[in-house]
Coordinates of C-alpha atoms in Angstrom, one line a residue:
M1 CA 45.5 0.5 -40.1
T2 CA 45.4 0.9 -36.2
T3 CA 49.0 0.9 -34.9
P4 CA 49.3 -1.3 -31.8
V5 CA 49.4 0.4 -28.2
E6 CA 52.6 0.5 -26.4
P7 CA 52.5 -2.0 -23.7
V8 CA 53.3 0.6 -21.2
T9 CA 50.7 3.0 -22.4
R10 CA 48.3 0.1 -22.1
K11 CA 49.2 -0.8 -18.7
R12 CA 48.7 2.6 -17.6
V13 CA 45.3 3.3 -19.2
L14 CA 44.0 -0.1 -17.9
K15 CA 45.3 0.9 -14.3
V16 CA 43.3 4.0 -14.5
I17 CA 40.2 2.7 -15.9
F18 CA 40.0 -0.1 -13.2
I19 CA 40.8 2.2 -10.3
S20 CA 38.1 5.0 -11.7
L21 CA 35.5 2.5 -12.4
L22 CA 35.5 0.8 -9.2
L23 CA 35.4 4.3 -7.6
D24 CA 32.3 4.8 -9.4
L25 CA 30.5 1.6 -9.2
I26 CA 31.0 1.6 -5.4
S27 CA 29.8 5.1 -5.2
F28 CA 26.6 4.0 -7.6
T29 CA 25.9 1.0 -5.3
F30 CA 25.9 2.9 -2.0
I31 CA 22.1 3.7 -2.3
L32 CA 21.0 0.3 -3.4
P33 CA 20.1 -1.0 0.0
L34 CA 19.1 2.5 1.3
F35 CA 16.2 2.6 -1.3
P36 CA 13.5 1.2 1.1
K37 CA 14.3 3.5 4.1
L38 CA 14.9 6.4 1.9
L39 CA 11.7 6.3 0.2
E40 CA 9.8 5.5 3.6
F41 CA 11.6 8.7 5.0
Y42 CA 9.8 10.9 1.9
R43 CA 6.6 8.9 2.3
N44 CA 6.5 9.8 6.1
V45 CA 7.3 13.4 5.2
E46 CA 5.2 14.2 2.5
A47 CA 2.4 11.1 2.2
P48 CA 1.8 9.9 5.8
L49 CA 0.0 6.7 5.9
D50 CA -1.9 8.0 9.2
P51 CA -5.8 8.6 8.0
S52 CA -6.2 11.7 10.4
A53 CA -3.2 13.8 8.7
P54 CA -4.6 16.3 6.3
P55 CA -4.4 15.3 2.7
S56 CA -1.2 15.9 0.8
K57 CA -0.6 17.4 -2.6
T58 CA 2.9 16.6 -3.2
L59 CA 4.6 15.1 -6.3
L60 CA 5.2 12.0 -4.1
S61 CA 1.6 11.4 -3.0
S62 CA 0.4 11.8 -6.5
V63 CA 3.0 9.0 -7.8
L64 CA 2.1 6.6 -4.8
G65 CA -1.9 7.4 -6.0
Y66 CA -0.9 6.0 -9.4
L67 CA 1.1 3.1 -8.0
N68 CA -2.0 2.1 -5.6
A69 CA -4.2 2.2 -8.3
Y70 CA -1.9 -0.3 -10.4
K71 CA -1.5 -2.5 -7.5
A72 CA -5.4 -2.7 -6.9
S73 CA -5.5 -4.0 -10.5
F74 CA -4.0 -7.4 -9.3
A75 CA -6.0 -10.6 -8.8
R76 CA -4.0 -11.4 -5.5
P77 CA -4.1 -8.6 -2.6
I78 CA -0.7 -7.2 -2.3
D79 CA 0.4 -6.0 1.1
S80 CA 1.1 -2.4 1.8
R81 CA 4.6 -3.2 2.7
Y82 CA 5.3 -3.6 -0.9
D83 CA 4.4 0.2 -1.4
I84 CA 7.9 1.3 -0.9
V85 CA 9.2 -1.7 -3.1
L86 CA 7.1 -0.8 -5.9
L87 CA 8.1 2.8 -5.9
G88 CA 11.8 1.9 -5.7
G89 CA 11.1 -0.4 -8.7
A90 CA 9.5 2.3 -10.5
L91 CA 12.5 4.6 -10.1
G92 CA 14.9 1.7 -11.0
S93 CA 13.1 1.5 -14.3
L94 CA 13.1 5.2 -14.9
F95 CA 16.6 5.3 -14.4
S96 CA 17.5 2.4 -17.0
L97 CA 14.9 3.9 -19.5
L98 CA 16.6 7.0 -19.2
Q99 CA 20.0 5.2 -19.9
A100 CA 18.6 3.7 -22.8
I101 CA 18.2 7.1 -24.4
A102 CA 21.3 8.4 -23.4
S103 CA 23.9 5.7 -24.1
P104 CA 23.7 5.7 -27.8
I105 CA 24.1 9.7 -27.6
I106 CA 27.3 9.3 -25.2
G107 CA 28.5 6.6 -27.6
H108 CA 28.5 8.7 -30.7
F109 CA 29.9 11.7 -29.1
S110 CA 32.9 9.9 -27.9
D111 CA 33.3 8.4 -31.3
R112 CA 33.5 12.1 -32.5
Y113 CA 35.0 14.2 -29.9
G114 CA 37.1 11.2 -28.1
R115 CA 36.5 9.3 -25.2
R116 CA 38.2 11.4 -22.5
T117 CA 36.3 14.3 -23.3
A118 CA 33.1 12.5 -23.2
L119 CA 33.9 10.5 -19.9
L120 CA 34.9 13.9 -18.1
L121 CA 31.6 15.5 -19.4
S122 CA 29.6 12.4 -18.2
M123 CA 31.4 12.8 -14.8
T124 CA 30.1 16.3 -14.7
G125 CA 26.7 15.0 -15.0
N126 CA 27.4 12.5 -12.2
I127 CA 28.8 15.1 -10.0
L128 CA 25.4 17.0 -10.1
S129 CA 23.4 14.1 -9.7
V130 CA 24.9 13.0 -6.6
L131 CA 24.9 16.6 -5.1
L132 CA 21.3 16.8 -5.4
W133 CA 21.0 13.8 -3.6
V134 CA 23.0 15.5 -0.9
M135 CA 20.6 18.2 -1.1
A136 CA 17.6 16.3 -1.5
T137 CA 15.2 17.1 1.5
D138 CA 12.3 16.2 -0.5
F139 CA 11.5 13.7 -3.1
R140 CA 11.1 16.0 -5.8
T141 CA 14.7 16.9 -5.6
F142 CA 15.9 13.2 -5.2
L143 CA 13.7 12.4 -8.5
A144 CA 15.7 15.1 -9.9
S145 CA 19.0 13.6 -8.9
R146 CA 17.7 10.2 -10.5
I147 CA 17.0 11.8 -13.8
V148 CA 20.2 13.4 -13.9
G149 CA 22.1 10.5 -13.1
G150 CA 20.2 8.6 -15.8
L151 CA 21.0 10.8 -18.3
S152 CA 24.5 11.5 -17.7
E153 CA 25.9 7.9 -16.4
G154 CA 28.3 6.6 -19.1
N155 CA 31.0 5.6 -17.3
V156 CA 30.7 1.9 -17.7
Q157 CA 30.3 2.1 -21.5
L158 CA 33.1 4.6 -21.9
A159 CA 35.2 2.4 -19.9
T160 CA 34.5 -0.4 -22.1
A161 CA 35.0 1.6 -25.4
I162 CA 38.5 2.8 -24.0
A163 CA 39.4 -0.7 -23.0
T164 CA 38.7 -2.1 -26.6
D165 CA 40.7 0.8 -28.0
I166 CA 44.0 -0.3 -26.4
S167 CA 43.5 -4.0 -26.4
D168 CA 44.1 -6.2 -29.6
P169 CA 41.6 -9.2 -30.3
S170 CA 43.7 -11.6 -28.3
K171 CA 43.5 -9.7 -25.3
R172 CA 40.0 -8.2 -25.4
G173 CA 38.1 -10.9 -23.5
S174 CA 40.3 -10.7 -20.7
T175 CA 40.4 -7.0 -20.6
M176 CA 36.3 -7.3 -20.5
A177 CA 36.7 -9.5 -17.7
L178 CA 38.5 -6.9 -15.8
I179 CA 35.7 -4.4 -16.1
G180 CA 33.1 -7.0 -15.1
A181 CA 35.1 -7.8 -11.9
C182 CA 34.8 -3.9 -11.1
F183 CA 31.2 -4.6 -11.0
S184 CA 31.6 -7.7 -8.8
I185 CA 33.9 -6.1 -6.3
A186 CA 31.7 -2.9 -6.1
F187 CA 28.4 -5.0 -5.5
T188 CA 30.2 -6.9 -3.0
F189 CA 31.3 -4.1 -0.6
G190 CA 29.4 -1.0 -1.8
P191 CA 25.9 -1.9 -0.5
A192 CA 27.4 -2.8 2.6
L193 CA 29.4 0.5 3.0
G194 CA 26.5 2.6 2.1
A195 CA 24.2 0.7 4.8
W196 CA 26.9 1.4 7.4
L197 CA 27.2 5.2 6.4
S198 CA 23.4 5.4 6.6
S199 CA 23.8 5.0 10.3
F200 CA 25.4 8.2 10.9
S201 CA 22.6 10.9 10.5
T202 CA 24.5 14.4 10.4
V203 CA 21.7 16.4 8.8
A204 CA 18.1 16.0 10.5
A205 CA 16.4 16.9 7.0
N206 CA 18.3 14.3 4.9
P207 CA 19.0 11.5 7.3
F208 CA 20.9 9.9 4.4
A209 CA 23.1 13.1 3.8
T210 CA 26.3 11.4 5.2
A211 CA 26.3 8.3 2.6
A212 CA 25.3 10.8 -0.3
G213 CA 28.4 13.0 1.0
V214 CA 30.8 10.1 0.9
S215 CA 29.5 9.1 -2.6
L216 CA 30.0 12.8 -3.8
T217 CA 33.7 12.6 -2.5
L218 CA 34.4 9.3 -4.5
I219 CA 32.8 11.0 -7.6
V220 CA 34.7 14.1 -7.2
V221 CA 38.1 12.2 -6.8
E222 CA 37.3 9.9 -9.7
T223 CA 37.0 12.8 -11.9
L224 CA 40.2 14.8 -10.7
Y225 CA 42.0 11.4 -11.2
L226 CA 40.7 10.8 -14.9
Y227 CA 41.5 14.7 -15.8
F228 CA 45.2 13.9 -14.7
C229 CA 45.7 10.5 -15.5
L230 CA 43.5 9.4 -18.2
P231 CA 45.0 10.1 -21.8
E232 CA 42.9 10.1 -25.1
T233 CA 42.6 6.5 -26.5
L234 CA 40.6 6.9 -29.3
P235 CA 42.6 5.8 -32.4
A236 CA 41.5 8.8 -34.9
L237 CA 42.7 11.3 -32.6
T238 CA 45.9 9.9 -31.2
Q239 CA 47.5 8.2 -34.4
K240 CA 49.3 9.8 -37.3
T241 CA 49.0 9.2 -40.8
E242 CA 51.7 9.5 -43.3
P243 CA 52.2 13.3 -44.5
T244 CA 50.5 14.3 -47.7
G245 CA 52.4 15.8 -50.7
A246 CA 51.1 19.2 -49.8
Q247 CA 52.4 18.7 -46.4
V248 CA 55.6 17.5 -47.6
N249 CA 56.1 20.5 -49.8
G250 CA 55.1 23.0 -47.1
T251 CA 52.0 24.1 -49.0
E252 CA 49.0 22.4 -47.1
S253 CA 45.7 23.9 -48.9
E254 CA 43.3 23.1 -46.4
E255 CA 43.0 24.9 -43.2
K256 CA 43.7 23.3 -40.1
K257 CA 40.6 21.3 -38.5
P258 CA 39.5 20.5 -35.1
A259 CA 40.9 17.1 -34.2
A260 CA 37.7 15.7 -33.3
M261 CA 36.5 16.6 -36.8
T262 CA 39.3 15.1 -38.8
P263 CA 40.2 11.5 -38.6
T264 CA 43.8 10.8 -38.6
T265 CA 43.5 7.1 -39.9
K266 CA 41.4 5.1 -42.2
P267 CA 39.4 2.9 -40.0
T268 CA 40.3 -0.6 -40.3
A269 CA 37.7 -2.8 -42.4
V270 CA 36.0 -5.2 -39.9
Q271 CA 34.8 -8.8 -40.9
R272 CA 31.0 -8.7 -39.6
T273 CA 30.2 -12.4 -38.3
N274 CA 27.2 -11.3 -36.0
S275 CA 24.9 -8.2 -36.8
H276 CA 24.6 -5.8 -34.5
F277 CA 20.8 -6.1 -34.2
L278 CA 21.3 -9.8 -33.2
L279 CA 23.7 -8.8 -30.5
N280 CA 21.3 -5.8 -29.5
F281 CA 18.3 -8.0 -29.7
A282 CA 20.2 -11.0 -27.5
H283 CA 21.2 -8.3 -24.9
F284 CA 17.6 -7.2 -24.8
S285 CA 16.2 -10.4 -24.2
F286 CA 18.5 -11.8 -21.7
L287 CA 18.1 -8.6 -19.5
L288 CA 14.4 -8.6 -19.7
F289 CA 14.2 -11.9 -18.0
F290 CA 17.4 -11.6 -15.9
S291 CA 16.5 -8.2 -14.3
G292 CA 13.1 -9.3 -13.6
M293 CA 14.1 -12.2 -11.5
E294 CA 16.8 -10.1 -10.1
F295 CA 14.0 -7.6 -8.8
S296 CA 11.7 -10.3 -7.6
L297 CA 14.3 -12.0 -5.5
P298 CA 13.7 -10.1 -2.4
F299 CA 10.2 -10.5 -2.5
M300 CA 10.4 -14.2 -3.1
T301 CA 12.9 -14.7 0.1
Y302 CA 10.3 -12.8 2.1
D303 CA 7.7 -14.7 1.4
L304 CA 9.4 -18.2 1.5
F305 CA 12.0 -17.5 4.2
G306 CA 10.8 -14.3 6.1
Y307 CA 14.1 -12.6 4.9
D308 CA 14.9 -9.3 6.2
S309 CA 17.2 -6.7 4.5
A310 CA 20.1 -7.9 6.3
K311 CA 19.5 -11.5 5.3
N312 CA 18.8 -10.3 1.5
G313 CA 22.0 -8.2 1.9
R314 CA 24.2 -11.5 2.8
L315 CA 22.8 -13.3 -0.2
L316 CA 23.6 -10.6 -2.7
G317 CA 27.0 -10.2 -0.8
F318 CA 27.5 -13.9 -1.7
V319 CA 26.4 -13.7 -5.4
G320 CA 29.0 -10.9 -5.8
L321 CA 31.7 -12.5 -4.1
I322 CA 31.2 -15.5 -6.2
A323 CA 30.9 -13.4 -9.4
S324 CA 34.0 -11.3 -8.5
L325 CA 36.0 -14.7 -8.1
L326 CA 34.7 -15.9 -11.4
Q327 CA 35.7 -12.8 -13.1
G328 CA 39.2 -12.9 -11.9
G329 CA 39.9 -16.6 -12.3
V330 CA 37.6 -17.9 -15.0
T331 CA 35.7 -15.7 -17.3
R332 CA 38.9 -13.7 -18.5
R333 CA 40.4 -17.1 -19.9
L334 CA 36.9 -17.9 -21.8
P335 CA 36.4 -16.9 -25.2
P336 CA 33.5 -14.4 -25.3
L337 CA 30.6 -16.4 -26.9
L338 CA 31.4 -19.6 -24.6
S339 CA 31.2 -17.1 -21.8
V340 CA 27.8 -15.9 -22.9
R341 CA 26.7 -19.6 -23.4
I342 CA 27.8 -20.7 -20.0
G343 CA 25.9 -17.7 -18.4
V344 CA 22.8 -18.1 -20.1
I345 CA 22.7 -21.9 -19.1
A346 CA 23.2 -21.0 -15.8
C347 CA 20.5 -18.3 -15.8
L348 CA 18.1 -20.8 -17.3
L349 CA 19.0 -23.5 -14.5
A350 CA 18.5 -20.8 -11.9
F351 CA 14.8 -19.8 -13.1
I352 CA 13.9 -23.3 -12.8
M353 CA 15.4 -24.0 -9.3
L354 CA 13.9 -20.5 -8.1
G355 CA 10.4 -21.9 -9.0
R356 CA 10.7 -25.0 -7.2
I357 CA 13.0 -24.5 -4.0
T358 CA 11.7 -25.0 -0.4
S359 CA 15.1 -24.6 1.6
V360 CA 17.9 -21.9 2.0
L361 CA 20.2 -24.5 0.6
G362 CA 18.8 -24.5 -2.3
L363 CA 18.3 -20.9 -2.6
Y364 CA 21.8 -20.4 -2.4
G365 CA 22.4 -23.0 -4.9
A366 CA 20.4 -20.7 -7.2
A367 CA 22.1 -17.7 -6.1
A368 CA 25.6 -19.3 -7.2
L369 CA 24.1 -20.0 -10.8
L370 CA 23.1 -16.4 -10.7
A371 CA 26.6 -15.2 -9.6
T372 CA 27.8 -17.5 -12.7
T373 CA 25.5 -15.4 -15.1
S374 CA 26.5 -12.2 -13.5
A375 CA 30.1 -12.9 -14.3
T376 CA 29.6 -14.0 -17.9
V377 CA 27.0 -12.7 -20.0
V378 CA 27.0 -9.0 -20.4
T379 CA 30.9 -9.2 -20.3
G380 CA 30.8 -11.7 -23.3
L381 CA 28.4 -9.6 -25.1
N382 CA 30.6 -6.1 -24.7
A383 CA 33.3 -8.3 -26.1
L384 CA 31.6 -9.7 -29.1
S385 CA 30.2 -6.2 -29.9
S386 CA 33.4 -4.8 -29.9
F387 CA 34.9 -7.3 -32.5
E388 CA 31.9 -6.2 -35.0
S389 CA 33.0 -2.6 -34.8
H390 CA 36.1 -0.7 -36.0
E391 CA 37.6 2.0 -33.9
G392 CA 35.7 5.0 -35.4
E393 CA 32.3 3.3 -34.6
R394 CA 32.9 1.6 -31.6
G395 CA 31.8 4.0 -28.8
G396 CA 28.2 4.3 -30.7
K397 CA 27.8 0.4 -31.3
L398 CA 28.6 -0.4 -27.5
G399 CA 26.6 2.3 -26.6
M400 CA 23.5 0.9 -28.6
L401 CA 24.3 -2.4 -27.2
R402 CA 23.9 -0.8 -23.8
S403 CA 20.8 1.2 -24.6
W404 CA 18.9 -2.0 -25.8
G405 CA 20.2 -3.9 -22.6
Q406 CA 18.9 -1.0 -20.4
L407 CA 15.2 -1.3 -22.2
G408 CA 15.1 -4.7 -21.2
R409 CA 16.3 -3.9 -17.6
G410 CA 13.8 -1.0 -17.5
L411 CA 10.8 -3.1 -18.6
G412 CA 11.8 -6.6 -16.7
P413 CA 11.1 -5.7 -13.5
V414 CA 7.4 -4.4 -13.9
L415 CA 6.6 -7.2 -16.2
F416 CA 7.8 -9.9 -14.1
T417 CA 6.6 -8.7 -10.8
S418 CA 3.1 -8.5 -12.5
I419 CA 3.2 -12.1 -13.5
Y420 CA 4.3 -13.2 -10.1
W421 CA 1.6 -11.0 -8.1
W422 CA -1.1 -11.9 -10.8
A423 CA -0.2 -15.9 -11.1
G424 CA 2.3 -16.7 -8.2
R425 CA 5.9 -17.5 -8.0
E426 CA 5.9 -21.1 -9.8
V427 CA 4.1 -19.3 -12.9
A428 CA 6.3 -16.5 -13.0
Y429 CA 9.5 -18.6 -12.7
G430 CA 8.3 -21.0 -15.0
I431 CA 7.5 -18.1 -17.8
G432 CA 11.0 -16.9 -17.0
A433 CA 12.5 -20.1 -17.6
L434 CA 10.7 -20.3 -21.0
G435 CA 11.9 -16.9 -21.9
M436 CA 15.4 -17.6 -21.0
S437 CA 15.2 -20.9 -23.1
W438 CA 14.5 -18.8 -26.1
V439 CA 17.7 -16.8 -25.4
A440 CA 19.8 -20.0 -24.8
L441 CA 18.8 -21.0 -28.5
L442 CA 19.5 -17.7 -29.8
V443 CA 22.9 -17.5 -28.3
M444 CA 23.9 -21.4 -29.1
Y445 CA 22.5 -21.5 -32.6
A446 CA 22.4 -17.8 -34.0
L447 CA 25.4 -16.3 -32.7
K448 CA 28.9 -17.3 -34.3
T449 CA 32.4 -16.9 -33.0
P450 CA 34.2 -13.7 -34.5
P451 CA 37.6 -14.1 -36.0
G452 CA 40.2 -13.2 -33.6
S453 CA 38.0 -13.9 -30.3
E454 CA 39.6 -17.4 -29.9
R455 CA 42.7 -17.7 -27.7
V456 CA 45.6 -18.7 -29.7
R457 CA 48.1 -21.2 -27.6
K458 CA 50.9 -18.5 -27.8
E459 CA 48.7 -16.3 -25.9
S460 CA 47.7 -18.5 -23.1
Q461 CA 49.7 -16.5 -20.7
V462 CA 47.6 -13.3 -21.2
A463 CA 45.4 -13.6 -18.3
E464 CA 48.4 -13.8 -15.8
Q465 CA 50.0 -11.0 -17.6
E466 CA 46.7 -8.8 -17.0
K467 CA 46.9 -9.5 -13.2
K468 CA 50.5 -8.3 -13.2
E469 CA 49.4 -5.0 -14.9
L470 CA 46.9 -4.2 -12.4

């Protein structure tokens, strides 16, 4: 049986996870507002639009050729200004699909060799990825940076596994909300900071080297912080068993095995309420539609209201701010399943609104609903999955949940924007609303509340205690 984690240890680990994940996500979000200008820089160097320029035979020119062929297949003409957006979307999908491959591997590795070891190895890959970005004077190097990052990024799922290791069922939902709050805070400030840093050009061959250099600094600081401050939390490696007869008599017959290979506790049996397949499918289905809407939003705001990147940045900042307030004040107090249901219904309403809005006020109303969704659904699904896993398999199960979600995030933008350009905004968001209605039925009637996920009355002060811990 798992021994409860000491309150002092739990407080210390939570603080380390919160600070390190915040550094990681701020660094990760630096690049988001830079994609259009960054890819435009590589295109101007390697695949210029000037017809008088000699033909280019670079990797980027080949990629753009394929994207233009895809664009030409649409019934509605697509302006050339979307070339860079299509390329950015393709790179985003590539990153998510690589995450879908890597996440289960990272999760199972952490179950066998420990969360700390897996996290430090993941950080090594992240450092290499950002270092390649600093050195990316051509598109080929930048693409290598994204591939390495997609295959090595495991911080979020490992932070979730660590938070689960140190939390009993009554505190798990609020602990997951803290991780969600890191996302909201990072997405509120990270993109704006990245855009500001990009205004300082220190290397002519890579105008974005300043932002990349600061991102690299944050990742290195995070890695050192984790190395010196994060203890191992995997119960099989941290908890002792009662001595065997051979050990008592000093005649232990087996040779000493590596700690990672010899579990020291017998995993506690878990009473299954929801199958992992059902949770994974719900995650995939939700992100398939949600990520498509998320990716198409800048197109829609440009078409309807003539928004530029600055106005879109303010809109996304509004979403991040509302989501962070909800994470800190509401989500952490909700049972995980109720959190998921609220978020999915909010997303359904946002789809309906976005297909019909004609004013900026309506746009911000839909954005508030999207903020509610961002603050609830993924956090709740992670918590539900952790309730269905014992400590010896938790990393792998959470990794598989993330893998299914990243698969949906990789496919959603391509499918949704294709419908958007083929049939128009109303049809695209109408189909999205139908899809999210299916997800709503799934979470309302197929998912059940696992034992221990509902707060008992005497634990009603846990949320306030969590705030004090951080």
